[in-house]
Amino acid sequence: DGGGVESLDYEVVENFAYREEQAQRGKLYVSYLLVVKWFFALLIGICTGLAAVFINIAVENFAGWKFSVTFDIIQKSYVAGFVVYVLINLVLVYSSVYIITQFAPAAAGSGIPEIKGYLNGVDIHGILLFRTLIGKIFGSIGSVGGGLALGKEGPLVHTGACIASLLGQVTCGCAAGVAAAFRAPVGGVLFALEEVTSWWRSQLMWRVFFTSAVVAVVVRAAMGWCKSGKCGHFGSGGFIIWDISDGQEDYSFAELLPMAIIGVIGGLLGALFNQLTLYITTWRRNYLHKKGNRVKIIEACLLSFLTSAISFGLPLLRKCTPCPDSDLASGIECPRPPGMYGNYVNIDAIVILSIFQFFCSKDKEYNDLATIFFNTQDDAIRNLFSAKTINEYSSQSLLTFLVMFYALAVITFGTAVPAGQFVPGIMIGSTYGRLVGMFVVKYYRKLNIEEGTYALLGAASFLGGSMRMTVSLCVIMVEISNNLKFLPLIMLVLLISKAVGDAFNEGIYEEQAQLRGIPLLESKPKYEMRNMTAKEACGSGRVISFPRVVKVSDVVSILRSNKHNGFPVIDHTRSGEPLVIGLVLRSHLLVILQSKVDFQHTPLPSDPRGAGRSIRHDSGEFAKPVSSKGICIDDIHLSSDDLEMYIDLAPFLNPSPYIVPEDMSLTKVYNLFRQLGLRHLFVVPRPSRVLGLITRKDLLIED
Amino acid sequence: DGGGVESLDYEVVENFAYREEQAQRGKLYVSYLLVVKWFFALLIGICTGLAAVFINIAVENFAGWKFSVTFDIIQKSYVAGFVVYVLINLVLVYSSVYIITQFAPAAAGSGIPEIKGYLNGVDIHGILLFRTLIGKIFGSIGSVGGGLALGKEGPLVHTGACIASLLGQVTCGCAAGVAAAFRAPVGGVLFALEEVTSWWRSQLMWRVFFTSAVVAVVVRAAMGWCKSGKCGHFGSGGFIIWDISDGQEDYSFAELLPMAIIGVIGGLLGALFNQLTLYITTWRRNYLHKKGNRVKIIEACLLSFLTSAISFGLPLLRKCTPCPDSDLASGIECPRPPGMYGNYVNIDAIVILSIFQFFCSKDKEYNDLATIFFNTQDDAIRNLFSAKTINEYSSQSLLTFLVMFYALAVITFGTAVPAGQFVPGIMIGSTYGRLVGMFVVKYYRKLNIEEGTYALLGAASFLGGSMRMTVSLCVIMVEISNNLKFLPLIMLVLLISKAVGDAFNEGIYEEQAQLRGIPLLESKPKYEMRNMTAKEACGSGRVISFPRVVKVSDVVSILRSNKHNGFPVIDHTRSGEPLVIGLVLRSHLLVILQSKVDFQHTPLPSDPRGAGRSIRHDSGEFAKPVSSKGICIDDIHLSSDDLEMYIDLAPFLNPSPYIVPEDMSLTKVYNLFRQLGLRHLFVVPRPSRVLGLITRKDLLIED
Ligand SMILES: Nc1ncnc2c1ncn2[C@@H]1O[C@H](COP(=O)(O)OP(=O)(O)OP(=O)(O)O)[C@@H](O)[C@H]1O
Ligand SMILES: Nc1ncnc2c1ncn2[C@@H]1O[C@H](COP(=O)(O)OP(=O)(O)OP(=O)(O)O)[C@@H](O)[C@H]1O
Ligand SMILES: [Mg+2]
Ligand SMILES: [Mg+2]
């Protein structure tokens, strides 16, 4: 698989074609480009918003229909209800895994490691294709609707990036995806900033911000439209927003201890999660998934059966709890069964009444495990976050759920379906968070403590311990809970859980990227680099270079003989001394070989400004198609006449690639390479002269 | 003034001393450094939080005392009240301007342009000194307490940066300052990110985030402590937090038009504000302030008198409005006079009752202009933002206030006192925002429209139109209004106002920086740079360089003959060819000249690893003291014997400065220079050989 990974060229190749285009265009063209970029940002916002709305409506409708059918049937027979429940889930999961395996293999998983890689400068073939987009959208409807222990948020980020890559602005799409998934526009901007882009320019921030704002408006408009009941089971509670505006008002200093404990638990469980999923995915890649698509399909179906069985069966083993005396003052009442509240609106009111005692024989009783297990994840989280519901859950139920769901989430990770880790992470975290909250309520004996607040902190801590994001995660948590008061608490918990997690391993996205052979450059150079020089890093192999005018047959044989993607071009001065005149890319050479128009008979350099020289190519021709393999040397067929001809490389090369002297420390080289998003860097001998110095003053040119 | 501006050296000078220190220290030292950095971040958070609390308590107490004394007196005589009011303000402003002119001239103004410059890589002498810190804290207490049309938030950012610079982490301090000023931790991180740092590394973000969180906790703890009444006039409402949680719930699409209008007004008024303040500050710098400190003091005192007279006199001209029938259901009642609500607690309850009808003869009447003009700015904003108070203000009052306050804010800008533009900007913006809101209420005839919400949007639009920040401002506005629901609306308004403002001029900080001769490098290279090369940019002057071993007298004369800060050092290979061996900084040369220990008698290169070579200096000796002039060549006195000796520069130079080939386009040079935060860049001839290529693979070194 690792073979599909290649670096991206962010560097502008300032060759003749590019320079002439620039010269012809002038300033107006720049304004035109700017307008186009903004228009595209608008489009990306609208499309991502609509995609998110579509996915949400579809998932809610499938899930809502599934639960209402199942409830209908279990009034008569639990066994028949179970069978129907399992079957519906199976069909949904099967459709998802079928789409992925047959149609869009790159759409499996969350896609965030790949997007992270892309924005770090590594291209993974197929990751941003249109078919991946389609596969991602429909696949995640199936896998999430089918009740697996995974979320639709990661895939939405990938969806946004796919949409945006069609318009050439992946960063915007990434932010739009987060903004749409969590209805968190600021969180989206920060996510794109912190988690994905390796090099960030402030003019980009402005546009990313705009895209996120557009998403927010689109989603809001769509939800307003759905409020009138036009969207079936999709109710006002669609999209994950767990409003806890009635949560705890204040916190005492004594509470900081249990909160710190939540942070530590989050760090530990998160690191464990990363480690376990790493083992399991490694095993899957090396053994299971090697055996072909059929195994992948069977695996997903088995998982679906297992998940359905556990989520239906386990609540049956629990005893029912009597509802607390529902006095209006405290606002406590029986937890509502699925279908009543939150995620989807059940149209049939009579059904609702009859299923009120689901799993429980008596009136005024409820099954606490069922409210979180036999429910959509969004509603389950809403129940866990709920305030003013002290003692709603027994600790046994929460523990059972924690263990079972954690295990399910671990083994589901890496299946061949689109799968996000946000919502499962929130589920796991809020469960142990609420458990800690229960202990606090018990031992601190204070009235103003809310278990729901602890659940929120737990969710933050688990995500922090697993994903190791900080600022963006914090803002996302605040935006989804719609309550700014928890900000310092969430910050605290995140700081602790990330620190604890970092002591064990890397974040889940980094680990998965590594596993997939995506070479991410971290923001910080490694410590060892201080004692290494540029020359040592690039090894002692002979540099493969081209002369300025080169025979076609030589080009072909050199390109065949190695896998390098860039080659220095060496010319000679009049006095016969060698001179490096630039860098030519393999991809450009392939374009030249394929088009053949630049072949010439003489081995003498042609006049670059000669007639018709530049109009043979425009720079667009050299642009690499997004996320596809491009041409390969073996695809090009040349006659023996062609092979005898020559090419003058001068018009096509990048005349001034960045250079470093041979004994520069690798730390400095690393900073240069990463900050500028380079692909190739020439290591050259120390210069013999300094022609000038550039200081800040020289760069302050007035318009 | 411009002479005090100099670039910063972010580049690590990897000379012998540095390398040996590194070699001796090893990995443990890195961990130690990390711990120290985090501890410093903690300290910065605590200190900035405490400074903010101190400033707020002091300002609230001065202002509270001022108003209660004045109210006391006007019960008997308006004239006496006026005199006392003017005098108290005069004393406060005088103390502020005295501190600034006599003690800490660098503490005048908001300080944000200077901090922005510092983080962009330009050092302005004196801007981060301890005395500036002290001057800023006490000066802003005087100027804000004295009722001038300026705020304490900008100075707080500067204060945070000063505190942090003592510990070497200016970015953290900047974020901490914003976090403390607005109680907006996320806004602080984003402000540091968007507005100030030119080059941002994600590990820094994590620490900045931590600092902001610490500030939030410190401020919260201090305010909790003050709640018990230990802080005098400082009540629970200290710090600008204008909670509008009871604002408008929803907005209709028809409202987007007036909101867009607010955005346009904000852009126009903001751009006008920038332009007017630019003219006025230019005039002040060139004429008024040239005449010395006495003129500055007189100017500030005159302004104080003018402001006091207007804020006291204008409300007298307004007729009083009868209070609406106070029915509990609507919650509408008479606006409370200063001292009752919000910013400070008036301890004397009897005084409160007696002043209820300030400026109005009858009971149950109030003076709407007085509620915003004759009040602390925080309370005025609270009144303007207030919800459920439709028709509280007449449009004449608002218009009068808008015009007068705008004029006051413009002429106050640039006085020799610490002065922020946030709060005046919010005042101006919320006034016209509320005006628009009044029209909307009138013409849309809908009940759920709140004028307070429009005031908030107005505030956002003016700040956007003047400061041109986007993401950070948006988050700050959300955090101070404590209501996430307005996020998309604030985003919309900001986008429009920034776009409109950008059509006219640059943001206020950029303009002021330019005026002060701070050469900011924008994030984007200029368009013209595409057609320029590195060689063209650095001019045709001969490069002044040093040989490896140089006579002391030559060093002195070269350093005297020019003002350059970096010089190439040229050596010769065994075969006699020249070779650039590095860059030596003027500041390092001066240290060497001053200490004299490195002088040698022979003109031959010494063995760098010879006995006692390296221990003569540690790298700390070469570190430039923060924000001070350092040594000057004229301060150094050398005997004629000294002048005859030699220095071997090899151990002191930066052996591998970044280099660019002469014909690299200036766009690329610019990116390199700015992204890496450089000070010097060598322009060298094209290399003759390529020794190796560095690609991503070479930089993936495992630990
Ligand atoms: N033209 C060349 N001549 C000699 N060695 C080269 C040349 N180009 C690259 N190398 C070396 O070969 C190694 C692998 O380079 P390769 O071209 O495969 O790049 P890569 O790291 O795989 O990046 P990419 O993603 O661009 O393929 C690197 O260590 C590099 O130093
Ligand atoms: N050693 C040198 N020899 C010749 N020209 C130089 C040298 N150093 C700098 N210059 C040129 O002189 C001009 C001014 O340089 P100067 O050293 O004053 O730097 P500056 O832009 O003021 O930055 P700083 O803030 O470091 O002083 C620049 O255009 C630069 O190209
Ligand atoms: Mg390769
Ligand atoms: Mg200078």
PDB file of C-alpha atoms in Angstrom, chain A residues 7 11-12 14 22 26-27 30 120-122 185-186 190 193 202-203 205-206 209-210 213 220 250-251 470-471 474-475 478-479 482 484 487 491 495 498 519-521 523-524 526-530 532 534-535 537-538 543 566 568 578 580-581 654-659 661-662 664-666 668-669 671-673 675-676 679-696 698-701 703, chain B residues 7 11-12 14 22 26-27 30 120-122 185-186 190 193 202-203 205-206 209-210 213 220 250-251 470-471 474-475 478-479 482 484 487 491 495 498 519-521 523-524 526-530 532 535 537-538 543 566 568 578 580-581 654-659 661-662 664-666 668-669 671-673 675-676 679-696 698-701 703:
ATOM      1  CA  SER A   7       5.193  14.081  -1.883  1.00  0.00           C
ATOM      2  CA  GLU A  11       6.746  24.993  -4.753  1.00  0.00           C
ATOM      3  CA  VAL A  12       5.981  27.156  -7.756  1.00  0.00           C
ATOM      4  CA  GLU A  14       9.126  29.345 -12.145  1.00  0.00           C
ATOM      5  CA  GLN A  22       2.720  35.801 -15.398  1.00  0.00           C
ATOM      6  CA  GLY A  26      -0.692  41.346 -14.808  1.00  0.00           C
ATOM      7  CA  LYS A  27      -2.536  42.584 -11.796  1.00  0.00           C
ATOM      8  CA  VAL A  30      -4.564  38.379  -9.676  1.00  0.00           C
ATOM      9  CA  ASN A 120       1.556  18.037   5.410  1.00  0.00           C
ATOM     10  CA  GLY A 121       2.708  17.556   1.839  1.00  0.00           C
ATOM     11  CA  VAL A 122       2.101  13.881   1.107  1.00  0.00           C
ATOM     12  CA  PRO A 185     -17.436  27.028  12.903  1.00  0.00           C
ATOM     13  CA  VAL A 186     -14.646  28.347  15.086  1.00  0.00           C
ATOM     14  CA  LEU A 190      -8.927  25.804  14.599  1.00  0.00           C
ATOM     15  CA  LEU A 193      -5.097  25.133  11.778  1.00  0.00           C
ATOM     16  CA  SER A 202      -2.939  34.265   7.573  1.00  0.00           C
ATOM     17  CA  GLN A 203      -4.728  35.162   4.352  1.00  0.00           C
ATOM     18  CA  MET A 205      -7.295  31.806   7.722  1.00  0.00           C
ATOM     19  CA  TRP A 206      -9.604  34.535   6.602  1.00  0.00           C
ATOM     20  CA  PHE A 209     -13.217  31.354   8.402  1.00  0.00           C
ATOM     21  CA  PHE A 210     -15.577  32.478   5.682  1.00  0.00           C
ATOM     22  CA  ALA A 213     -19.427  30.699   8.456  1.00  0.00           C
ATOM     23  CA  ARG A 220     -29.012  26.387  10.178  1.00  0.00           C
ATOM     24  CA  ASP A 250     -20.048  27.026  39.362  1.00  0.00           C
ATOM     25  CA  TYR A 251     -17.347  24.760  40.608  1.00  0.00           C
ATOM     26  CA  THR A 470      -5.907  20.885  22.347  1.00  0.00           C
ATOM     27  CA  VAL A 471      -7.211  24.228  21.270  1.00  0.00           C
ATOM     28  CA  CYS A 474     -11.554  22.559  23.424  1.00  0.00           C
ATOM     29  CA  VAL A 475     -13.452  24.939  21.201  1.00  0.00           C
ATOM     30  CA  VAL A 478     -17.551  24.264  24.023  1.00  0.00           C
ATOM     31  CA  GLU A 479     -19.442  24.783  20.811  1.00  0.00           C
ATOM     32  CA  ASN A 482     -23.151  25.503  23.858  1.00  0.00           C
ATOM     33  CA  LEU A 484     -18.843  28.878  27.572  1.00  0.00           C
ATOM     34  CA  LEU A 487     -14.126  26.435  29.004  1.00  0.00           C
ATOM     35  CA  MET A 491      -8.927  23.269  29.130  1.00  0.00           C
ATOM     36  CA  LEU A 495      -4.053  19.621  29.272  1.00  0.00           C
ATOM     37  CA  LYS A 498      -2.878  15.070  26.550  1.00  0.00           C
ATOM     38  CA  PRO A 519       5.571  10.216   6.196  1.00  0.00           C
ATOM     39  CA  LEU A 520       4.395  13.180   8.269  1.00  0.00           C
ATOM     40  CA  LEU A 521       6.954  15.831   9.073  1.00  0.00           C
ATOM     41  CA  SER A 523       6.524  20.597  13.431  1.00  0.00           C
ATOM     42  CA  LYS A 524       9.667  20.213  15.496  1.00  0.00           C
ATOM     43  CA  LYS A 526      14.266  15.803  16.081  1.00  0.00           C
ATOM     44  CA  TYR A 527      16.905  16.401  18.696  1.00  0.00           C
ATOM     45  CA  GLU A 528      19.558  14.341  16.888  1.00  0.00           C
ATOM     46  CA  MET A 529      19.393  16.688  13.931  1.00  0.00           C
ATOM     47  CA  ARG A 530      21.441  19.290  15.755  1.00  0.00           C
ATOM     48  CA  MET A 532      23.955  16.221  11.734  1.00  0.00           C
ATOM     49  CA  ALA A 534      22.805  18.414   5.380  1.00  0.00           C
ATOM     50  CA  LYS A 535      25.435  16.402   3.552  1.00  0.00           C
ATOM     51  CA  ALA A 537      21.434  13.408   5.699  1.00  0.00           C
ATOM     52  CA  CYS A 538      21.284  13.039   1.970  1.00  0.00           C
ATOM     53  CA  VAL A 543      23.542  12.509  -7.645  1.00  0.00           C
ATOM     54  CA  GLY A 566      13.641  15.490  -9.237  1.00  0.00           C
ATOM     55  CA  PRO A 568      19.462  18.733 -11.044  1.00  0.00           C
ATOM     56  CA  PRO A 578      29.946  23.444 -14.583  1.00  0.00           C
ATOM     57  CA  VAL A 580      23.726  24.174 -11.789  1.00  0.00           C
ATOM     58  CA  ILE A 581      20.904  25.742 -13.769  1.00  0.00           C
ATOM     59  CA  ASN A 654      12.703  25.252 -12.016  1.00  0.00           C
ATOM     60  CA  PRO A 655      15.554  27.731 -12.354  1.00  0.00           C
ATOM     61  CA  SER A 656      16.027  28.436  -8.680  1.00  0.00           C
ATOM     62  CA  PRO A 657      15.251  25.675  -6.255  1.00  0.00           C
ATOM     63  CA  TYR A 658      16.142  26.362  -2.660  1.00  0.00           C
ATOM     64  CA  ILE A 659      19.701  25.476  -1.734  1.00  0.00           C
ATOM     65  CA  PRO A 661      25.338  24.644   2.055  1.00  0.00           C
ATOM     66  CA  GLU A 662      26.629  21.177   2.803  1.00  0.00           C
ATOM     67  CA  MET A 664      24.328  23.425   7.565  1.00  0.00           C
ATOM     68  CA  SER A 665      22.934  21.615  10.571  1.00  0.00           C
ATOM     69  CA  LEU A 666      19.981  19.406   9.813  1.00  0.00           C
ATOM     70  CA  LYS A 668      18.051  24.366  10.087  1.00  0.00           C
ATOM     71  CA  VAL A 669      17.529  22.325   6.948  1.00  0.00           C
ATOM     72  CA  ASN A 671      12.971  24.124   9.378  1.00  0.00           C
ATOM     73  CA  LEU A 672      13.547  25.361   5.872  1.00  0.00           C
ATOM     74  CA  PHE A 673      12.094  22.263   4.279  1.00  0.00           C
ATOM     75  CA  GLN A 675       8.176  25.767   6.746  1.00  0.00           C
ATOM     76  CA  LEU A 676       8.257  26.215   3.018  1.00  0.00           C
ATOM     77  CA  ARG A 679       9.847  18.541  -1.966  1.00  0.00           C
ATOM     78  CA  HIS A 680      13.451  18.873  -3.104  1.00  0.00           C
ATOM     79  CA  LEU A 681      16.339  20.786  -1.665  1.00  0.00           C
ATOM     80  CA  PHE A 682      19.809  20.995  -3.194  1.00  0.00           C
ATOM     81  CA  VAL A 683      22.804  20.484  -0.981  1.00  0.00           C
ATOM     82  CA  VAL A 684      25.620  22.505  -2.512  1.00  0.00           C
ATOM     83  CA  PRO A 685      29.232  23.344  -1.638  1.00  0.00           C
ATOM     84  CA  ARG A 686      29.929  26.451   0.370  1.00  0.00           C
ATOM     85  CA  PRO A 687      29.786  29.499  -1.888  1.00  0.00           C
ATOM     86  CA  SER A 688      32.987  31.257  -2.814  1.00  0.00           C
ATOM     87  CA  ARG A 689      31.534  34.747  -2.802  1.00  0.00           C
ATOM     88  CA  VAL A 690      28.667  36.719  -1.344  1.00  0.00           C
ATOM     89  CA  LEU A 691      27.072  38.917  -3.976  1.00  0.00           C
ATOM     90  CA  GLY A 692      24.850  40.742  -1.560  1.00  0.00           C
ATOM     91  CA  LEU A 693      22.962  40.590   1.685  1.00  0.00           C
ATOM     92  CA  ILE A 694      19.209  40.659   1.963  1.00  0.00           C
ATOM     93  CA  THR A 695      17.818  42.281   5.064  1.00  0.00           C
ATOM     94  CA  ARG A 696      14.357  43.349   6.055  1.00  0.00           C
ATOM     95  CA  ASP A 698      15.333  45.137   0.995  1.00  0.00           C
ATOM     96  CA  LEU A 699      11.990  43.387   1.231  1.00  0.00           C
ATOM     97  CA  LEU A 700       9.958  46.462   2.036  1.00  0.00           C
ATOM     98  CA  ILE A 701       8.924  47.396  -1.457  1.00  0.00           C
ATOM     99  CA  ASP A 703       3.391  49.211  -4.288  1.00  0.00           C
TER     100      ASP A 703
ATOM    101  CA  SER B   7      15.574  43.548  13.492  1.00  0.00           C
ATOM    102  CA  GLU B  11      18.174  32.464  13.963  1.00  0.00           C
ATOM    103  CA  VAL B  12      20.280  30.242  16.158  1.00  0.00           C
ATOM    104  CA  GLU B  14      25.508  27.694  15.615  1.00  0.00           C
ATOM    105  CA  GLN B  22      24.923  21.511  22.995  1.00  0.00           C
ATOM    106  CA  GLY B  26      22.454  16.221  25.873  1.00  0.00           C
ATOM    107  CA  LYS B  27      18.850  15.213  26.059  1.00  0.00           C
ATOM    108  CA  VAL B  30      16.294  19.596  26.639  1.00  0.00           C
ATOM    109  CA  ASN B 120       7.198  40.116  13.315  1.00  0.00           C
ATOM    110  CA  GLY B 121      10.908  40.378  13.992  1.00  0.00           C
ATOM    111  CA  VAL B 122      11.487  44.059  14.729  1.00  0.00           C
ATOM    112  CA  PRO B 185      -8.900  32.558  26.807  1.00  0.00           C
ATOM    113  CA  VAL B 186      -9.601  31.156  23.351  1.00  0.00           C
ATOM    114  CA  LEU B 190      -6.327  33.322  18.437  1.00  0.00           C
ATOM    115  CA  LEU B 193      -2.012  33.664  16.375  1.00  0.00           C
ATOM    116  CA  SER B 202       2.170  24.274  16.804  1.00  0.00           C
ATOM    117  CA  GLN B 203       4.100  23.362  19.940  1.00  0.00           C
ATOM    118  CA  MET B 205       0.135  27.003  20.476  1.00  0.00           C
ATOM    119  CA  TRP B 206      -0.124  24.373  23.141  1.00  0.00           C
ATOM    120  CA  PHE B 209      -3.214  27.837  25.349  1.00  0.00           C
ATOM    121  CA  PHE B 210      -1.997  26.753  28.750  1.00  0.00           C
ATOM    122  CA  ALA B 213      -6.143  28.869  30.789  1.00  0.00           C
ATOM    123  CA  ARG B 220     -11.863  33.831  38.270  1.00  0.00           C
ATOM    124  CA  ASP B 250     -33.449  33.704  16.721  1.00  0.00           C
ATOM    125  CA  TYR B 251     -33.151  35.837  13.660  1.00  0.00           C
ATOM    126  CA  THR B 470     -11.450  38.309  11.950  1.00  0.00           C
ATOM    127  CA  VAL B 471     -11.313  35.017  13.744  1.00  0.00           C
ATOM    128  CA  CYS B 474     -15.154  37.028  16.492  1.00  0.00           C
ATOM    129  CA  VAL B 475     -14.218  34.695  19.303  1.00  0.00           C
ATOM    130  CA  VAL B 478     -18.587  35.725  21.581  1.00  0.00           C
ATOM    131  CA  GLU B 479     -16.655  35.217  24.765  1.00  0.00           C
ATOM    132  CA  ASN B 482     -21.111  34.840  26.641  1.00  0.00           C
ATOM    133  CA  LEU B 484     -22.600  31.339  21.218  1.00  0.00           C
ATOM    134  CA  LEU B 487     -21.509  33.524  16.293  1.00  0.00           C
ATOM    135  CA  MET B 491     -18.998  36.368  11.537  1.00  0.00           C
ATOM    136  CA  LEU B 495     -16.629  39.723   7.031  1.00  0.00           C
ATOM    137  CA  LYS B 498     -13.380  44.064   7.109  1.00  0.00           C
ATOM    138  CA  PRO B 519       8.873  47.696   9.106  1.00  0.00           C
ATOM    139  CA  LEU B 520       6.324  44.876   9.272  1.00  0.00           C
ATOM    140  CA  LEU B 521       6.699  42.094   6.746  1.00  0.00           C
ATOM    141  CA  SER B 523       2.369  37.520   5.209  1.00  0.00           C
ATOM    142  CA  LYS B 524       2.110  37.787   1.452  1.00  0.00           C
ATOM    143  CA  LYS B 526       4.074  41.924  -3.038  1.00  0.00           C
ATOM    144  CA  TYR B 527       2.988  41.255  -6.569  1.00  0.00           C
ATOM    145  CA  GLU B 528       5.975  43.079  -8.093  1.00  0.00           C
ATOM    146  CA  MET B 529       8.353  40.662  -6.450  1.00  0.00           C
ATOM    147  CA  ARG B 530       7.584  37.997  -9.004  1.00  0.00           C
ATOM    148  CA  MET B 532      12.511  40.754  -9.394  1.00  0.00           C
ATOM    149  CA  LYS B 535      20.389  40.183  -6.726  1.00  0.00           C
ATOM    150  CA  ALA B 537      16.769  43.502  -4.368  1.00  0.00           C
ATOM    151  CA  CYS B 538      19.986  43.733  -2.438  1.00  0.00           C
ATOM    152  CA  VAL B 543      29.514  43.792   0.216  1.00  0.00           C
ATOM    153  CA  GLY B 566      25.943  41.370   9.763  1.00  0.00           C
ATOM    154  CA  PRO B 568      30.142  37.721   5.686  1.00  0.00           C
ATOM    155  CA  PRO B 578      37.990  32.224  -1.583  1.00  0.00           C
ATOM    156  CA  VAL B 580      32.519  32.006   2.531  1.00  0.00           C
ATOM    157  CA  ILE B 581      32.792  30.548   5.998  1.00  0.00           C
ATOM    158  CA  ASN B 654      27.344  31.598  12.300  1.00  0.00           C
ATOM    159  CA  PRO B 655      28.861  28.951  10.048  1.00  0.00           C
ATOM    160  CA  SER B 656      25.827  28.330   7.903  1.00  0.00           C
ATOM    161  CA  PRO B 657      23.519  31.239   7.294  1.00  0.00           C
ATOM    162  CA  TYR B 658      20.725  30.613   4.807  1.00  0.00           C
ATOM    163  CA  ILE B 659      21.696  31.310   1.215  1.00  0.00           C
ATOM    164  CA  PRO B 661      21.131  31.914  -5.575  1.00  0.00           C
ATOM    165  CA  GLU B 662      21.343  35.322  -7.190  1.00  0.00           C
ATOM    166  CA  MET B 664      15.920  33.407  -7.393  1.00  0.00           C
ATOM    167  CA  SER B 665      12.722  35.390  -7.703  1.00  0.00           C
ATOM    168  CA  LEU B 666      12.084  37.756  -4.850  1.00  0.00           C
ATOM    169  CA  LYS B 668      10.615  32.941  -3.099  1.00  0.00           C
ATOM    170  CA  VAL B 669      13.240  34.891  -1.207  1.00  0.00           C
ATOM    171  CA  ASN B 671       8.824  33.481   1.668  1.00  0.00           C
ATOM    172  CA  LEU B 672      12.082  32.076   2.911  1.00  0.00           C
ATOM    173  CA  PHE B 673      12.973  35.210   4.807  1.00  0.00           C
ATOM    174  CA  GLN B 675       8.695  32.052   7.204  1.00  0.00           C
ATOM    175  CA  LEU B 676      11.982  31.452   8.945  1.00  0.00           C
ATOM    176  CA  ARG B 679      17.608  38.813   9.657  1.00  0.00           C
ATOM    177  CA  HIS B 680      20.300  38.232   7.085  1.00  0.00           C
ATOM    178  CA  LEU B 681      20.295  36.190   3.922  1.00  0.00           C
ATOM    179  CA  PHE B 682      23.309  35.715   1.659  1.00  0.00           C
ATOM    180  CA  VAL B 683      22.839  36.125  -2.049  1.00  0.00           C
ATOM    181  CA  VAL B 684      25.411  33.878  -3.687  1.00  0.00           C
ATOM    182  CA  PRO B 685      26.325  32.871  -7.247  1.00  0.00           C
ATOM    183  CA  ARG B 686      24.708  29.782  -8.690  1.00  0.00           C
ATOM    184  CA  PRO B 687      26.418  26.681  -7.363  1.00  0.00           C
ATOM    185  CA  SER B 688      28.656  24.663  -9.651  1.00  0.00           C
ATOM    186  CA  ARG B 689      27.735  21.266  -8.272  1.00  0.00           C
ATOM    187  CA  VAL B 690      24.957  19.555  -6.398  1.00  0.00           C
ATOM    188  CA  LEU B 691      26.342  17.365  -3.648  1.00  0.00           C
ATOM    189  CA  GLY B 692      23.044  15.785  -2.787  1.00  0.00           C
ATOM    190  CA  LEU B 693      19.290  16.175  -2.734  1.00  0.00           C
ATOM    191  CA  ILE B 694      17.250  16.332   0.409  1.00  0.00           C
ATOM    192  CA  THR B 695      13.763  14.930   0.178  1.00  0.00           C
ATOM    193  CA  ARG B 696      11.158  14.084   2.775  1.00  0.00           C
ATOM    194  CA  ASP B 698      15.943  12.052   4.416  1.00  0.00           C
ATOM    195  CA  LEU B 699      14.254  14.013   7.153  1.00  0.00           C
ATOM    196  CA  LEU B 700      12.374  11.100   8.659  1.00  0.00           C
ATOM    197  CA  ILE B 701      14.895  10.113  11.256  1.00  0.00           C
ATOM    198  CA  ASP B 703      14.659   8.474  17.517  1.00  0.00           C
TER     199      ASP B 703
END
